[in-house]
Short mmCIF file of C-alpha atoms in Angstrom, two decimals:
data_model
loop_
_atom_site.label_atom_id
_atom_site.label_comp_id
_atom_site.label_asym_id
_atom_site.label_seq_id
_atom_site.Cartn_x
_atom_site.Cartn_y
_atom_site.Cartn_z
CA MET A 1 186.44 94.62 148.31
CA ILE A 2 186.28 94.49 152.10
CA LYS A 3 183.27 92.46 153.20
CA VAL A 4 181.16 93.78 156.06
CA ASP A 5 179.11 91.07 157.78
CA ILE A 6 176.20 92.57 159.73
CA SER A 7 174.34 89.31 160.34
CA ASN A 8 175.22 89.46 164.04
CA VAL A 9 173.50 92.81 164.68
CA TRP A 10 169.98 91.60 163.87
CA GLY A 11 167.94 91.48 167.04
CA GLU A 12 169.32 94.82 168.18
CA ILE A 13 168.24 96.36 164.89
CA ALA A 14 166.15 95.00 162.02
CA LEU A 15 166.59 95.03 158.26
CA PRO A 16 163.72 97.55 157.77
CA ASP A 17 165.58 99.92 160.12
CA LEU A 18 168.63 99.75 157.88
CA LEU A 19 166.72 100.11 154.63
CA ALA A 20 164.87 103.12 156.03
CA MET A 21 168.25 104.91 156.28
CA GLU A 22 169.02 104.69 152.57
CA LYS A 23 168.16 108.31 151.77
CA GLU A 24 169.96 109.52 154.88
CA VAL A 25 173.15 107.60 154.06
CA SER A 26 172.98 108.65 150.42
CA ALA A 27 172.68 112.29 151.47
CA ALA A 28 175.68 111.96 153.81
CA HIS A 29 177.78 110.36 151.07
CA ASN A 30 176.73 113.02 148.56
CA THR A 31 177.53 115.78 151.05
CA LEU A 32 181.01 114.32 151.48
CA LYS A 33 181.74 113.78 147.79
CA ASP A 34 180.16 117.04 146.60
CA GLY A 35 182.00 119.06 149.25
CA THR A 36 178.85 120.81 150.49
CA GLY A 37 179.12 119.99 154.19
CA ALA A 38 180.88 121.44 157.22
CA GLY A 39 184.65 121.12 157.02
CA ASN A 40 184.66 120.97 153.22
CA ASP A 41 188.00 122.77 153.11
CA PHE A 42 189.65 119.56 154.41
CA LEU A 43 188.61 117.10 151.72
CA GLY A 44 191.98 116.77 150.03
CA TRP A 45 192.39 113.19 151.34
CA GLU A 46 189.63 112.02 148.97
CA THR A 47 191.81 112.45 145.88
CA LEU A 48 195.24 111.57 147.27
CA PRO A 49 195.34 107.99 145.90
CA VAL A 50 196.99 107.50 142.52
CA ALA A 51 197.42 104.52 140.22
CA GLU A 52 201.01 105.40 139.27
CA PRO A 53 203.77 106.98 141.38
CA THR A 54 203.89 110.79 141.29
CA GLU A 55 207.12 112.78 141.13
CA GLU A 56 206.87 113.43 144.86
CA MET A 57 206.42 109.72 145.56
CA LYS A 58 209.56 109.04 143.51
CA ARG A 59 211.41 111.67 145.54
CA ILE A 60 210.13 110.08 148.76
CA GLN A 61 211.47 106.71 147.62
CA VAL A 62 214.88 108.21 146.81
CA ALA A 63 215.03 109.78 150.28
CA ALA A 64 213.92 106.51 151.87
CA ASP A 65 216.62 104.57 150.02
CA ARG A 66 219.21 107.08 151.25
CA ILE A 67 218.01 106.72 154.84
CA ARG A 68 218.02 102.94 154.54
CA SER A 69 221.61 102.98 153.32
CA ASP A 70 223.14 105.43 155.80
CA SER A 71 221.14 104.90 159.01
CA ASP A 72 220.81 102.18 161.61
CA VAL A 73 217.82 104.02 163.06
CA PHE A 74 215.18 106.35 161.64
CA VAL A 75 213.35 108.50 164.19
CA VAL A 76 209.92 109.84 163.23
CA ILE A 77 208.92 112.91 165.25
CA GLY A 78 205.20 113.64 165.42
CA ILE A 79 202.02 113.31 167.42
CA GLY A 80 198.46 112.29 166.58
CA GLY A 81 198.02 111.63 162.89
CA SER A 82 201.66 112.54 162.33
CA TYR A 83 202.76 109.25 163.88
CA LEU A 84 199.73 106.98 164.31
CA GLY A 85 199.26 106.37 160.57
CA PRO A 86 202.83 105.36 159.70
CA ARG A 87 203.25 103.34 162.88
CA ALA A 88 199.93 101.59 162.24
CA ALA A 89 201.02 100.67 158.72
CA ILE A 90 204.44 99.36 159.72
CA GLU A 91 203.26 97.28 162.67
CA LEU A 92 200.26 95.83 160.84
CA LEU A 93 202.40 94.59 157.94
CA GLN A 94 205.61 93.77 159.82
CA GLY A 95 204.51 93.09 163.41
CA PRO A 96 205.09 94.86 166.72
CA ASN A 97 208.61 93.40 166.99
CA HIS A 98 209.69 94.57 163.54
CA ASN A 99 212.73 96.47 164.88
CA ILE A 100 214.54 93.42 166.26
CA GLY A 101 217.75 92.66 164.41
CA LYS A 102 217.54 95.58 162.02
CA GLY A 103 220.29 98.03 161.03
CA LYS A 104 221.76 99.68 157.95
CA GLY A 105 219.97 98.57 154.82
CA ASN A 106 216.81 98.02 156.85
CA PRO A 107 216.87 100.47 159.74
CA GLN A 108 215.00 100.35 162.99
CA ILE A 109 212.16 102.87 163.14
CA PHE A 110 211.31 104.62 166.40
CA PHE A 111 208.75 107.31 167.14
CA ALA A 112 209.35 110.41 169.26
CA GLY A 113 207.48 113.58 170.15
CA ASN A 114 204.19 111.79 170.88
CA GLY A 115 204.32 112.26 174.65
CA LEU A 116 206.12 113.95 177.52
CA SER A 117 207.55 110.95 179.37
CA THR A 118 211.14 111.36 180.54
CA ARG A 119 211.49 107.57 180.82
CA HIS A 120 210.49 107.17 177.18
CA TRP A 121 213.00 109.84 176.16
CA ASN A 122 215.79 108.20 178.17
CA GLU A 123 215.00 104.88 176.51
CA LEU A 124 215.23 106.44 173.05
CA CYS A 125 218.58 107.99 173.92
CA ARG A 126 219.88 104.56 174.99
CA LEU A 127 218.62 103.03 171.75
CA LEU A 128 220.48 105.67 169.71
CA GLU A 129 223.83 105.19 171.45
CA GLY A 130 226.48 104.19 168.93
CA LYS A 131 223.97 104.19 166.06
CA ASP A 132 223.89 106.18 162.86
CA PHE A 133 220.47 107.82 162.67
CA SER A 134 218.31 110.20 160.68
CA ILE A 135 215.12 112.03 161.68
CA ALA A 136 211.88 113.13 160.07
CA ILE A 137 210.00 116.01 161.69
CA ILE A 138 206.28 115.86 160.90
CA SER A 139 204.13 118.86 161.78
CA LYS A 140 202.09 121.44 159.91
CA SER A 141 203.06 124.16 162.34
CA GLY A 142 206.29 123.08 163.98
CA THR A 143 205.13 124.54 167.30
CA THR A 144 203.15 121.65 168.85
CA THR A 145 204.74 121.17 172.26
CA GLU A 146 205.58 117.47 172.29
CA PRO A 147 207.21 117.15 168.85
CA ALA A 148 208.85 120.59 169.17
CA ILE A 149 210.67 119.48 172.34
CA ALA A 150 211.79 116.24 170.68
CA THR A 151 212.93 118.16 167.59
CA ARG A 152 215.15 120.49 169.64
CA ALA A 153 216.78 117.58 171.43
CA LEU A 154 217.31 115.38 168.37
CA ARG A 155 218.65 118.25 166.26
CA TRP A 156 221.23 118.91 168.95
CA MET A 157 222.18 115.22 169.06
CA LEU A 158 222.58 115.10 165.27
CA GLU A 159 224.72 118.26 165.18
CA ARG A 160 226.95 117.00 167.99
CA LYS A 161 227.43 113.65 166.24
CA TYR A 162 227.73 114.73 162.59
CA GLY A 163 228.37 118.47 162.58
CA THR A 164 226.08 121.09 161.05
CA GLU A 165 226.38 119.88 157.45
CA GLY A 166 226.11 116.21 158.34
CA ALA A 167 223.03 116.87 160.48
CA ARG A 168 221.41 118.80 157.65
CA LYS A 169 221.69 115.78 155.35
CA ARG A 170 220.06 113.55 157.96
CA THR A 171 217.07 115.78 158.73
CA TYR A 172 213.81 115.65 156.77
CA ALA A 173 210.77 117.87 157.26
CA ILE A 174 207.18 117.02 156.36
CA THR A 175 205.11 120.15 156.74
CA ASP A 176 202.93 122.85 155.20
CA PRO A 177 204.05 123.99 151.73
CA SER A 178 204.43 127.66 152.58
CA LYS A 179 203.81 128.63 156.20
CA GLY A 180 204.57 127.69 159.78
CA ALA A 181 207.67 127.49 161.95
CA LEU A 182 208.75 124.11 160.59
CA ARG A 183 208.52 125.32 156.99
CA GLN A 184 210.69 128.30 157.97
CA MET A 185 213.20 126.03 159.73
CA ALA A 186 213.37 123.66 156.77
CA THR A 187 214.01 126.55 154.38
CA GLU A 188 216.62 128.24 156.54
CA GLU A 189 218.46 125.02 157.41
CA GLY A 190 218.27 123.52 153.92
CA TRP A 191 216.54 120.30 154.99
CA GLU A 192 214.93 118.13 152.36
CA SER A 193 211.22 118.58 152.80
CA PHE A 194 207.91 117.11 151.70
CA VAL A 195 204.47 118.67 151.70
CA ILE A 196 201.37 118.02 153.76
CA PRO A 197 198.59 119.44 151.59
CA PRO A 198 196.82 122.31 153.41
CA ASN A 199 193.43 120.69 152.73
CA VAL A 200 194.34 117.42 154.46
CA GLY A 201 193.91 117.18 158.23
CA GLY A 202 196.32 115.26 160.43
CA ARG A 203 194.17 112.20 161.06
CA PHE A 204 193.51 111.87 157.31
CA SER A 205 197.17 112.33 156.31
CA VAL A 206 198.48 108.75 156.21
CA LEU A 207 198.49 108.68 152.39
CA THR A 208 200.59 111.87 152.21
CA PRO A 209 204.37 111.95 152.87
CA VAL A 210 203.40 111.77 156.58
CA GLY A 211 202.81 108.06 156.15
CA LEU A 212 204.61 107.34 152.89
CA LEU A 213 208.16 108.29 153.92
CA PRO A 214 208.25 106.12 157.08
CA MET A 215 206.54 103.28 155.19
CA ALA A 216 209.13 103.47 152.42
CA VAL A 217 211.99 103.48 154.95
CA ALA A 218 210.43 100.35 156.47
CA GLY A 219 210.57 98.67 153.06
CA ILE A 220 206.85 98.86 152.33
CA ASP A 221 206.03 99.37 148.64
CA ILE A 222 204.31 102.76 148.72
CA ALA A 223 203.31 102.50 145.06
CA LYS A 224 201.29 99.40 145.94
CA VAL A 225 199.80 101.11 149.01
CA MET A 226 198.63 104.01 146.85
CA LYS A 227 197.37 101.68 144.15
CA GLY A 228 195.25 99.85 146.73
CA ALA A 229 193.86 103.17 147.94
CA TYR A 230 193.22 104.25 144.34
CA GLU A 231 191.19 101.12 143.62
CA ALA A 232 189.29 101.72 146.88
CA MET A 233 188.55 105.31 145.84
CA LYS A 234 186.79 103.96 142.74
CA THR A 235 185.23 100.85 144.27
CA TYR A 236 183.69 102.50 147.33
CA ASP A 237 182.07 105.34 145.41
CA LEU A 238 179.11 102.99 144.98
CA ARG A 239 175.91 104.75 146.11
CA SER A 240 173.86 101.87 147.55
CA PHE A 241 173.83 99.43 150.44
CA GLU A 242 175.98 97.12 148.32
CA ASN A 243 178.77 99.47 149.42
CA PRO A 244 180.31 98.05 152.63
CA ALA A 245 181.25 101.59 153.69
CA TRP A 246 177.52 102.40 153.71
CA GLN A 247 176.80 99.27 155.72
CA TYR A 248 179.44 100.05 158.35
CA ALA A 249 178.52 103.74 158.69
CA ALA A 250 174.77 103.08 158.80
CA VAL A 251 174.83 100.14 161.22
CA ARG A 252 177.13 101.83 163.73
CA ASN A 253 174.83 104.90 163.71
CA LEU A 254 171.73 102.74 164.13
CA LEU A 255 173.34 100.97 167.07
CA TYR A 256 174.30 104.33 168.58
CA ARG A 257 170.66 105.42 168.33
CA ARG A 258 169.76 102.26 170.24
CA GLY A 259 172.04 103.24 173.11
CA LYS A 260 175.25 101.50 172.01
CA ALA A 261 177.64 104.33 172.81
CA ILE A 262 180.95 102.40 172.80
CA GLU A 263 182.54 100.63 169.84
CA LEU A 264 185.26 98.03 170.36
CA PHE A 265 187.41 97.81 167.23
CA GLU A 266 189.44 94.63 167.43
CA SER A 267 191.40 91.93 165.67
CA PHE A 268 193.03 88.64 166.55
CA GLU A 269 196.38 90.02 165.29
CA PRO A 270 198.88 91.58 167.78
CA GLY A 271 200.24 93.77 164.97
CA PHE A 272 196.79 95.37 164.68
CA LYS A 273 197.03 97.30 167.95
CA MET A 274 198.50 100.51 166.48
CA PHE A 275 196.15 100.31 163.50
CA GLY A 276 193.37 100.29 166.06
CA GLY A 277 194.99 103.36 167.61
CA TRP A 278 194.92 105.12 164.23
CA TRP A 279 191.23 104.20 163.81
CA GLN A 280 190.57 105.41 167.37
CA GLN A 281 191.88 108.89 166.59
CA LEU A 282 190.19 108.96 163.18
CA PHE A 283 186.72 108.30 164.55
CA GLY A 284 187.20 109.84 168.00
CA GLU A 285 188.32 113.26 166.76
CA SER A 286 185.89 113.21 163.83
CA GLU A 287 182.72 112.30 165.74
CA GLY A 288 183.18 113.41 169.35
CA LYS A 289 181.46 116.80 169.22
CA ASP A 290 178.34 118.64 170.34
CA GLY A 291 177.67 116.09 173.09
CA LYS A 292 177.54 113.30 170.49
CA GLY A 293 179.71 110.44 169.32
CA ILE A 294 180.47 106.75 169.68
CA PHE A 295 183.39 106.26 172.07
CA PRO A 296 186.09 104.32 170.13
CA VAL A 297 188.13 101.67 171.92
CA THR A 298 190.57 99.22 170.37
CA ALA A 299 191.38 95.73 171.63
CA GLU A 300 193.60 92.77 170.75
CA PHE A 301 192.13 89.29 170.89
CA THR A 302 192.58 86.73 172.26
CA ALA A 303 194.83 88.55 174.75
CA ASP A 304 192.22 91.11 175.80
CA LEU A 305 189.54 88.45 176.14
CA HIS A 306 191.43 87.56 179.32
CA SER A 307 191.06 91.14 180.62
CA LEU A 308 188.03 92.72 178.92
CA GLY A 309 186.12 89.52 178.22
CA GLN A 310 184.13 89.61 181.45
CA MET A 311 183.07 93.22 180.87
CA ILE A 312 182.10 92.53 177.27
CA GLN A 313 180.19 89.40 178.21
CA ALA A 314 178.33 90.60 181.28
CA GLY A 315 178.85 94.33 181.77
CA GLU A 316 176.57 97.22 180.85
CA ARG A 317 174.91 96.62 177.47
CA ASN A 318 176.08 99.88 175.90
CA ILE A 319 178.74 98.44 173.57
CA PHE A 320 179.06 96.88 170.15
CA GLU A 321 182.06 95.33 168.43
CA THR A 322 183.71 95.56 165.03
CA MET A 323 185.99 92.57 164.45
CA VAL A 324 188.55 92.81 161.65
CA ARG A 325 189.56 89.49 160.09
CA PHE A 326 192.40 88.64 157.71
CA ASP A 327 193.15 85.57 155.61
CA ALA A 328 195.61 83.17 157.22
CA PRO A 329 199.22 83.57 156.05
CA GLU A 330 200.79 81.03 153.72
CA ASN A 331 203.38 79.98 156.30
CA LYS A 332 201.37 77.93 158.76
CA TYR A 333 202.24 76.41 162.14
CA THR A 334 201.04 72.88 162.88
CA ILE A 335 200.49 71.84 166.50
CA PRO A 336 202.74 68.86 167.35
CA SER A 337 202.06 65.81 169.48
CA ASP A 338 203.29 65.26 173.04
CA TRP A 339 203.17 61.65 174.23
CA LYS A 340 202.61 62.68 177.88
CA ASN A 341 199.76 65.06 176.92
CA LEU A 342 199.92 66.73 180.34
CA ASP A 343 198.46 69.92 178.83
CA GLY A 344 195.58 67.99 177.27
CA LEU A 345 196.26 69.39 173.81
CA ASN A 346 196.68 66.19 171.83
CA TYR A 347 193.15 66.56 170.54
CA LEU A 348 194.58 69.43 168.45
CA GLU A 349 197.53 67.42 167.13
CA GLY A 350 198.01 68.10 163.44
CA ARG A 351 195.75 71.16 163.45
CA THR A 352 197.16 74.51 162.35
CA LEU A 353 197.27 77.57 164.58
CA ASP A 354 195.04 79.52 162.19
CA TYR A 355 192.42 76.74 162.54
CA VAL A 356 192.37 77.32 166.30
CA ASP A 357 192.27 81.08 165.74
CA GLU A 358 189.22 80.74 163.48
CA LYS A 359 187.37 78.65 166.08
CA ALA A 360 188.29 81.18 168.77
CA TYR A 361 186.82 83.95 166.59
CA LEU A 362 183.60 82.03 165.94
CA GLY A 363 183.26 81.10 169.60
CA THR A 364 183.84 84.69 170.68
CA VAL A 365 181.24 86.08 168.29
CA ALA A 366 178.66 83.52 169.42
CA ALA A 367 179.31 84.21 173.10
CA HIS A 368 179.18 87.99 172.76
CA VAL A 369 176.07 88.02 170.59
CA ASP A 370 174.35 85.66 173.05
CA GLY A 371 175.38 88.11 175.77
CA GLY A 372 173.63 91.00 174.03
CA VAL A 373 176.60 92.58 172.22
CA PRO A 374 176.07 93.18 168.48
CA VAL A 375 179.10 92.26 166.37
CA ILE A 376 180.07 93.67 162.96
CA THR A 377 182.76 91.71 161.12
CA MET A 378 185.07 93.20 158.49
CA ASP A 379 186.62 90.48 156.35
CA VAL A 380 189.63 92.19 154.79
CA GLY A 381 191.11 89.22 152.93
CA GLU A 382 194.84 88.87 152.26
CA LEU A 383 196.97 91.34 154.18
CA ASN A 384 199.53 93.03 151.93
CA ASP A 385 200.69 96.48 150.83
CA GLU A 386 197.75 97.09 148.47
CA LYS A 387 195.22 95.93 151.03
CA LEU A 388 196.71 98.33 153.57
CA GLY A 389 195.97 101.26 151.24
CA GLU A 390 192.44 99.99 150.70
CA MET A 391 191.84 99.73 154.45
CA PHE A 392 193.02 103.28 155.09
CA TYR A 393 190.78 104.74 152.39
CA PHE A 394 187.79 102.57 153.29
CA LEU A 395 187.84 103.69 156.92
CA GLU A 396 188.42 107.37 156.07
CA LEU A 397 185.43 107.29 153.73
CA SER A 398 183.30 105.41 156.27
CA CYS A 399 184.26 107.96 158.92
CA GLY A 400 183.24 110.94 156.78
CA ILE A 401 179.86 109.38 155.97
CA SER A 402 179.29 108.31 159.57
CA ALA A 403 180.08 111.75 161.00
CA TYR A 404 177.68 113.46 158.61
CA LEU A 405 175.03 110.91 159.60
CA LEU A 406 175.71 111.91 163.19
CA GLY A 407 175.28 115.57 162.28
CA VAL A 408 178.78 116.81 163.12
CA ASN A 409 181.71 118.30 161.21
CA PRO A 410 184.09 115.37 160.58
CA PHE A 411 187.14 117.54 160.01
CA ASN A 412 187.59 119.86 162.98
CA GLN A 413 188.68 119.14 166.57
CA PRO A 414 187.91 122.18 168.73
CA GLY A 415 188.08 120.21 171.97
CA VAL A 416 191.72 119.23 171.43
CA GLU A 417 192.84 122.81 171.99
CA LEU A 418 191.36 123.16 175.48
CA TYR A 419 193.94 121.06 177.33
CA LYS A 420 196.70 122.93 175.51
CA ARG A 421 195.41 126.31 176.74
CA ASN A 422 195.36 125.08 180.33
CA MET A 423 198.84 123.56 180.00
CA PHE A 424 200.27 126.72 178.44
CA GLN A 425 198.82 128.84 181.24
CA LEU A 426 200.33 126.57 183.88
CA LEU A 427 203.68 126.61 182.07
CA GLY A 428 203.64 130.40 181.82
CA LYS A 429 203.72 130.55 178.02
CA PRO A 430 203.67 134.20 176.90
CA GLY A 431 200.21 135.30 175.89
CA TYR A 432 198.39 132.72 178.04
CA GLU A 433 198.78 134.31 181.46
CA THR A 434 195.17 135.50 181.78
CA LYS A 435 193.38 133.18 179.36
#
């Protein structure tokens, strides 16, 4: 079980404040699990985890093995939850530099269709030169602008390189089971396809084929990921403040009511950055409605302590932090001696890097709490495939409870559509001329 340490929030809030929320948190959890709240038609994520591989999971693994054997590069096309979840999983377990040195048997994995940068597109084209590659198109509709543009371009590149039949065998679609432009394309072109359940929203889709196929191509054991999520589904159904999901959801809402409107979600692991990006979308799109919501920001320590540290320490007191901690890996690095000691580091001779990391964490917490910033710590334990599944489910559950505590629908995102309408009008898309 993930341990949530809230000892560093006392002073901003008190234990009686937390205990007084018990009925409120219980009601929010019951609303979520009973399906009686707003957005209850998007609760399919709650029952996705399984203890044993399903037939679709087995089919995903077969497709992943095929991609691993015939491709130097696997390109995942998607935006929002269609790419943040799988990228978060891969980088957290394998690091931000996981693509270096990879090829057939263990392909590089790149992401496309998550922006409109020509420079980024040109870079991807350079990376694909001379490489065998396959693509996965992830979209419920198939008409979202950014991934649709990338899909057109990459389909053309595949057909030019491999011919129509060869391109068909290297194209995979992950989409709605029965409707939408991408479902139609997949059917007409004969692409192998996998289903995004209609009752699972994009930011909650990481435990569907959206996340599972890229994870499997990366060599992650998706059966273990789902088993970890399955155990979390059972463990975190606890209806009391012994449930760390209750603690996290309740404390962040109490802090928000005390004027803490910004949450920094951070870790001392560079590979955590994209996981923080996944969390940022999960909570940002779920809670930012009706003039409410905690603004989610992710950070990487210690690197960002040298850029954001001053603001955290002495800026406006409207923030709180959630620090995610992992057990140290088995393979440790020991700091060597230097007889000149010009850098003054010989006092650390013989110490391991994780020892220094732990002291940096403790020193950071003490400094920030002394500076008036409450700090929640999530102690995850050993980082592995099963723990990854547990983390995803834990945070999805915490998000649903937290949003209902806030009084908003966790599962819609009406504000996301507004920029699209303006963009379509400026682009002259038919039907948007006068809107």
